């Protein structure tokens, strides 16, 4: 069993079980030094590991995911009752029903032999899933009562980071799901900086900043993304977040709704649609204010997002008091 680490760089090395374990009898007497490796580099280092794989039912991703969560060479799976396994609270990945159906067929074709899932022990004799959400759900739907699993010894922070590393091996993971994974890690203080996040996920700091742009989108757009996580990429999310900050929230929401409904076909087209309408000359309206004798003494002009009041002999203090009292009632 890999020793628990005290810093992030050591954790990532333990997480992938990457270096020095391929040859039997080799003993690491001194910890590696140098820069922290990316997830991709660590997975390449782990390529020689002899993983306990019966059949790659969901392709190379299953074996790669096992390396990402630190499955050790020669570690034998246990048979665990499915009812004792609970979903991870750190999981944000969308469950692909088509992938589950395909995997169910594969499991049936191979008499139930599958790549072991990875779990950790939690309270009351139960287990928490770290890797293998699709495999577990497929077996559950097929009526299996037990499943082969590798049991890892992890605390909450290690489990959350391991699950994130596992998710990053998924080719179908969306940018929005990566943002949600980052959000979970930062919210629980398992990551302290964008630099840590970039090392763990094998991304650049600029990538991390782009993913975080989803957090600046309007709530209505986030609701659409929860229903369709692939609706927007991180690059477009950053553009739309900047537009929202510039005062075009209504157009951003409407454009995303049109994309969700299929009235706009591509992400590039929704950006063009919003830009065209944000550049249109705003409509103007104007009216005059008259006194009890019908004489005009002030003018109010409304253009786009601005209101201008002008006139001769206005009691400016009275106007200010009126605005302070009345404007809060005008919010949509």
Coordinates of C-alpha atoms in Angstrom, one line a residue:
X1 CA 0.0 0.0 0.0
X2 CA 1.4 3.4 -1.0
X3 CA 2.4 5.6 1.9
X4 CA 0.3 8.7 2.5
X5 CA 2.0 11.9 1.3
X6 CA 2.5 15.1 3.1
X7 CA 2.7 17.5 0.1
X8 CA 1.1 17.8 -3.2
X9 CA 4.0 16.7 -5.3
X10 CA 4.4 13.5 -3.3
X11 CA 0.7 12.9 -3.4
X12 CA 0.6 13.0 -7.2
X13 CA 3.5 10.5 -7.3
X14 CA 1.7 8.2 -5.0
X15 CA -1.6 8.8 -6.8
X16 CA -0.3 7.4 -10.1
X17 CA 2.1 4.8 -8.5
X18 CA 4.2 5.9 -11.4
X19 CA 7.9 5.5 -10.7
X20 CA 10.2 2.7 -9.7
X21 CA 7.5 0.0 -9.3
X22 CA 7.7 -1.8 -12.6
X23 CA 10.6 -4.1 -11.7
X24 CA 10.0 -6.7 -8.9
X25 CA 12.3 -6.3 -5.9
X26 CA 13.2 -2.7 -6.6
X27 CA 13.3 -0.5 -3.5
X28 CA 13.1 3.3 -3.6
X29 CA 15.6 4.5 -0.9
X30 CA 15.4 8.2 -1.8
X31 CA 12.3 10.2 -2.9
X32 CA 12.6 11.7 -6.5
X33 CA 13.5 15.3 -6.8
X34 CA 12.9 17.9 -9.4
X35 CA 9.7 19.5 -10.8
X36 CA 6.3 18.0 -10.4
X37 CA 5.3 16.0 -13.4
X38 CA 2.0 16.4 -15.3
X39 CA -0.7 13.8 -15.2
X40 CA 0.1 12.8 -18.8
X41 CA 3.8 12.3 -17.9
X42 CA 2.9 10.3 -14.9
X43 CA 0.6 8.1 -16.8
X44 CA 3.3 7.4 -19.4
X45 CA 5.7 6.5 -16.5
X46 CA 3.1 4.0 -15.2
X47 CA 2.7 2.3 -18.6
X48 CA 4.7 -0.8 -17.6
X49 CA 2.6 -1.6 -14.5
X50 CA 1.0 -5.0 -14.5
X51 CA -2.6 -4.0 -13.7
X52 CA -5.2 -6.6 -12.7
X53 CA -7.3 -6.3 -15.8
X54 CA -9.6 -9.2 -16.8
X55 CA -10.8 -7.5 -20.0
X56 CA -10.8 -3.9 -21.1
X57 CA -14.5 -3.6 -21.3
X58 CA -14.5 0.2 -21.7
X59 CA -11.3 0.4 -23.7
X60 CA -7.9 1.7 -22.8
X61 CA -9.6 4.4 -20.6
X62 CA -10.3 1.8 -17.9
X63 CA -6.7 0.8 -17.5
X64 CA -5.5 4.4 -17.8
X65 CA -8.0 5.4 -15.1
X66 CA -6.7 2.6 -12.8
X67 CA -3.2 4.1 -13.1
X68 CA -4.5 7.6 -12.4
X69 CA -6.0 6.6 -9.0
X70 CA -2.8 4.8 -7.9
X71 CA -3.6 1.1 -8.4
X72 CA -0.4 -0.7 -7.5
X73 CA 1.4 -3.4 -9.5
X74 CA 0.1 -6.9 -8.6
X75 CA -2.6 -5.6 -6.3
X76 CA -5.4 -8.2 -6.2
X77 CA -9.1 -7.1 -6.4
X78 CA -11.6 -8.0 -3.8
X79 CA -15.2 -9.0 -4.4
X80 CA -17.4 -6.4 -2.7
X81 CA -21.2 -6.3 -2.5
X82 CA -22.6 -3.6 -4.7
X83 CA -25.0 -2.5 -2.0
X84 CA -22.1 -1.5 0.1
X85 CA -20.6 0.9 -2.4
X86 CA -21.8 4.5 -2.4
X87 CA -21.2 7.3 -4.9
X88 CA -18.4 9.8 -4.2
X89 CA -19.6 13.3 -3.1
X90 CA -16.8 14.7 -5.2
X91 CA -18.0 13.2 -8.5
X92 CA -19.3 15.8 -11.0
X93 CA -19.0 13.9 -14.2
X94 CA -22.2 13.4 -16.2
X95 CA -23.3 9.8 -16.5
X96 CA -23.4 8.8 -20.1
X97 CA -26.4 6.4 -20.6
X98 CA -25.2 5.3 -24.0
X99 CA -21.8 4.3 -22.5
X100 CA -23.6 2.4 -19.8
X101 CA -25.7 0.4 -22.3
X102 CA -22.6 -0.4 -24.4
X103 CA -20.7 -1.5 -21.3
X104 CA -23.6 -3.7 -20.3
X105 CA -23.4 -5.5 -23.6
X106 CA -19.7 -6.0 -23.2
X107 CA -20.1 -7.4 -19.7
X108 CA -22.6 -9.9 -20.9
X109 CA -20.4 -10.9 -23.8
X110 CA -17.5 -11.6 -21.4
X111 CA -19.5 -13.4 -18.7
X112 CA -19.2 -10.5 -16.4
X113 CA -15.4 -10.1 -16.3
X114 CA -14.5 -6.5 -16.1
X115 CA -11.7 -4.2 -15.1
X116 CA -11.9 -3.8 -11.3
X117 CA -13.3 -0.5 -9.9
X118 CA -11.4 1.4 -7.3
X119 CA -12.9 2.3 -3.9
X120 CA -11.9 3.4 -0.4
X121 CA -13.2 2.3 2.9
X122 CA -15.6 4.7 4.7
X123 CA -17.8 4.4 7.9
X124 CA -20.0 1.5 8.9
X125 CA -18.2 -1.1 6.7
X126 CA -19.1 0.7 3.5
X127 CA -17.0 1.8 0.5
X128 CA -16.9 5.0 -1.5
X129 CA -16.3 4.8 -5.3
X130 CA -13.2 6.5 -6.6
X131 CA -13.0 5.1 -10.2
X132 CA -15.4 3.0 -12.3
X133 CA -18.7 4.9 -12.1
X134 CA -19.9 3.6 -15.5
X135 CA -18.8 0.0 -14.7
X136 CA -20.6 0.0 -11.3
X137 CA -23.8 1.4 -12.8
X138 CA -23.7 -1.1 -15.6
X139 CA -23.3 -4.0 -13.2
X140 CA -26.0 -2.7 -11.0
X141 CA -28.5 -2.4 -13.9
X142 CA -27.6 -6.0 -15.0
X143 CA -28.6 -7.2 -11.5
X144 CA -25.2 -8.1 -10.3
X145 CA -24.9 -8.3 -6.5
X146 CA -21.1 -8.0 -6.3
X147 CA -18.2 -6.5 -8.2
X148 CA -14.4 -6.8 -8.2
X149 CA -12.7 -3.8 -6.6
X150 CA -9.3 -2.5 -5.7
X151 CA -9.4 -1.0 -2.2
X152 CA -7.2 2.0 -1.5
X153 CA -6.4 3.7 1.8
X154 CA -7.2 7.5 1.2
X155 CA -8.3 10.5 3.2
X156 CA -10.9 12.9 1.9
X157 CA -8.4 15.2 0.1
X158 CA -6.6 12.3 -1.6
X159 CA -9.9 10.7 -2.6
X160 CA -11.1 14.0 -4.2
X161 CA -7.8 14.5 -6.0
X162 CA -7.7 10.9 -7.2
X163 CA -11.2 11.1 -8.6
X164 CA -10.3 14.3 -10.4
X165 CA -7.3 12.6 -11.9
X166 CA -9.4 9.7 -12.9
X167 CA -11.9 12.0 -14.6
X168 CA -9.2 13.7 -16.6
X169 CA -8.5 10.4 -18.3
X170 CA -11.9 10.5 -19.8
X171 CA -12.0 11.6 -23.4
X172 CA -15.6 12.7 -23.2
X173 CA -15.1 14.9 -20.2
X174 CA -16.5 18.4 -20.9
X175 CA -15.0 21.7 -20.0
X176 CA -17.9 22.5 -17.8
X177 CA -17.4 19.3 -15.9
X178 CA -13.7 20.1 -15.4
X179 CA -14.8 23.5 -14.0
X180 CA -17.2 21.7 -11.6
X181 CA -14.4 19.4 -10.5
X182 CA -12.1 22.3 -9.9
X183 CA -14.8 24.1 -7.9
X184 CA -15.2 21.1 -5.6
X185 CA -11.5 20.9 -5.0
X186 CA -11.1 24.6 -4.3
X187 CA -14.3 24.8 -2.2
X188 CA -13.0 22.1 0.1
X189 CA -9.5 23.7 0.2
X190 CA -8.0 20.6 -1.3
X191 CA -6.3 22.9 -3.9
X192 CA -4.9 26.2 -2.8
X193 CA -3.8 27.8 -6.1
X194 CA -4.1 27.6 -9.9
X195 CA -0.6 26.3 -10.0
X196 CA -1.6 23.3 -7.9
X197 CA -4.6 22.7 -10.0
X198 CA -2.5 22.8 -13.2
X199 CA -0.1 20.2 -11.8
X200 CA -2.8 17.9 -10.7
X201 CA -4.9 18.0 -13.9
X202 CA -1.9 18.3 -16.3
X203 CA -3.2 21.6 -17.6
X204 CA -1.6 25.1 -18.0
X205 CA -2.5 27.9 -15.6
X206 CA -4.2 29.7 -18.5
X207 CA -6.4 26.6 -19.0
X208 CA -7.4 26.7 -15.3
X209 CA -8.4 30.4 -15.6
X210 CA -10.5 29.6 -18.7
X211 CA -12.3 26.8 -16.9
X212 CA -13.1 29.1 -14.0
X213 CA -14.8 31.5 -16.4
X214 CA -17.9 29.3 -16.1
X215 CA -18.3 30.6 -12.6
X216 CA -18.9 34.1 -13.9
X217 CA -21.7 33.1 -16.3
X218 CA -25.4 34.0 -15.4
X219 CA -27.3 31.5 -13.4
X220 CA -29.7 30.9 -16.3
X221 CA -26.7 29.8 -18.4
X222 CA -25.4 27.5 -15.7
X223 CA -28.9 25.9 -15.5
X224 CA -28.6 25.1 -19.3
X225 CA -25.1 23.7 -18.8
X226 CA -26.3 21.4 -16.0
X227 CA -28.8 19.9 -18.6
X228 CA -26.2 19.9 -21.4
X229 CA -22.6 20.0 -20.0
X230 CA -21.1 20.2 -23.6
X231 CA -23.2 23.2 -24.6
X232 CA -20.2 25.6 -24.2
X233 CA -16.4 25.2 -24.3
X234 CA -14.1 27.1 -21.9
X235 CA -13.0 29.5 -24.6
X236 CA -16.5 30.6 -25.3
X237 CA -17.4 30.7 -21.6
X238 CA -14.6 33.2 -21.1
X239 CA -15.9 35.4 -23.9
X240 CA -19.5 35.2 -22.6
X241 CA -18.4 35.9 -19.0
X242 CA -16.6 39.1 -20.2
X243 CA -19.7 40.1 -22.1
X244 CA -21.9 39.5 -19.1
X245 CA -19.5 41.8 -17.0
X246 CA -19.8 44.4 -19.7
X247 CA -23.6 44.6 -19.3
X248 CA -24.9 42.2 -21.9
X249 CA -26.3 39.5 -19.6
X250 CA -29.7 39.4 -21.3
X251 CA -28.1 38.8 -24.7
X252 CA -25.8 36.2 -23.3
X253 CA -28.7 34.3 -21.8
X254 CA -30.8 34.5 -24.9
X255 CA -27.9 33.5 -27.2
X256 CA -27.2 30.4 -25.0
X257 CA -30.9 29.5 -24.9
X258 CA -31.0 29.7 -28.8
X259 CA -27.9 27.4 -28.9
X260 CA -29.5 25.0 -26.4
X261 CA -32.8 24.9 -28.4
X262 CA -30.9 24.4 -31.7
X263 CA -32.0 27.7 -33.2
X264 CA -28.3 28.6 -33.4
X265 CA -26.2 25.7 -34.6
X266 CA -22.6 26.3 -33.4
X267 CA -20.8 27.9 -30.5
X268 CA -19.1 30.3 -32.9
X269 CA -22.4 31.4 -34.3
X270 CA -23.8 32.2 -30.8
X271 CA -20.9 34.5 -30.2
X272 CA -21.5 36.3 -33.6
X273 CA -25.2 36.6 -32.8
X274 CA -24.5 38.3 -29.5
X275 CA -21.9 40.6 -30.9
X276 CA -24.1 41.8 -33.7
X277 CA -26.9 42.7 -31.3
X278 CA -24.6 44.2 -28.7
X279 CA -23.3 46.5 -31.4
X280 CA -26.7 47.8 -32.6
X281 CA -27.5 51.4 -31.9
X282 CA -29.7 51.5 -28.9
X283 CA -33.2 52.9 -29.2
X284 CA -33.7 56.3 -27.7
X285 CA -36.8 57.7 -26.0
X286 CA -37.4 61.2 -24.7
X287 CA -40.2 63.1 -22.9
X288 CA -40.7 66.5 -21.4
X289 CA -41.9 67.2 -17.8
X290 CA -44.5 70.0 -17.4
X291 CA -45.7 71.9 -14.4
X292 CA -49.3 72.5 -13.3
X293 CA -49.7 75.2 -15.9
X294 CA -48.6 72.9 -18.7
X295 CA -45.2 74.6 -19.1
X296 CA -42.3 72.4 -19.9
X297 CA -39.4 72.8 -17.4
X298 CA -37.4 69.5 -17.7
X299 CA -36.5 66.9 -20.2
X300 CA -35.7 63.1 -19.6
X301 CA -33.8 61.2 -22.3
X302 CA -33.4 57.4 -22.1
X303 CA -30.7 55.8 -24.4
X304 CA -29.6 52.2 -24.0
X305 CA -28.7 51.8 -20.3
X306 CA -28.5 55.5 -19.4
X307 CA -31.0 58.1 -18.3
X308 CA -30.4 61.8 -18.5
X309 CA -32.4 64.5 -16.8
X310 CA -32.0 68.2 -17.7
X311 CA -33.8 71.4 -17.2
X312 CA -33.8 74.9 -15.8
X313 CA -34.7 75.7 -12.2
X314 CA -34.7 72.1 -11.1
X315 CA -34.4 71.4 -7.4
X316 CA -31.6 69.0 -7.6
X317 CA -31.8 67.9 -4.0
X318 CA -35.5 67.0 -4.5
X319 CA -34.6 65.1 -7.7
X320 CA -31.9 63.2 -5.9
X321 CA -34.2 62.3 -3.1
X322 CA -36.9 61.1 -5.6
X323 CA -34.4 58.9 -7.4
X324 CA -33.0 57.4 -4.2
X325 CA -36.6 56.5 -3.1
X326 CA -37.9 55.4 -6.5
X327 CA -35.1 53.6 -8.3
X328 CA -35.0 50.5 -6.1
X329 CA -38.6 49.8 -7.1
X330 CA -37.6 49.9 -10.8
X331 CA -35.3 46.9 -10.8
X332 CA -36.6 44.1 -13.1

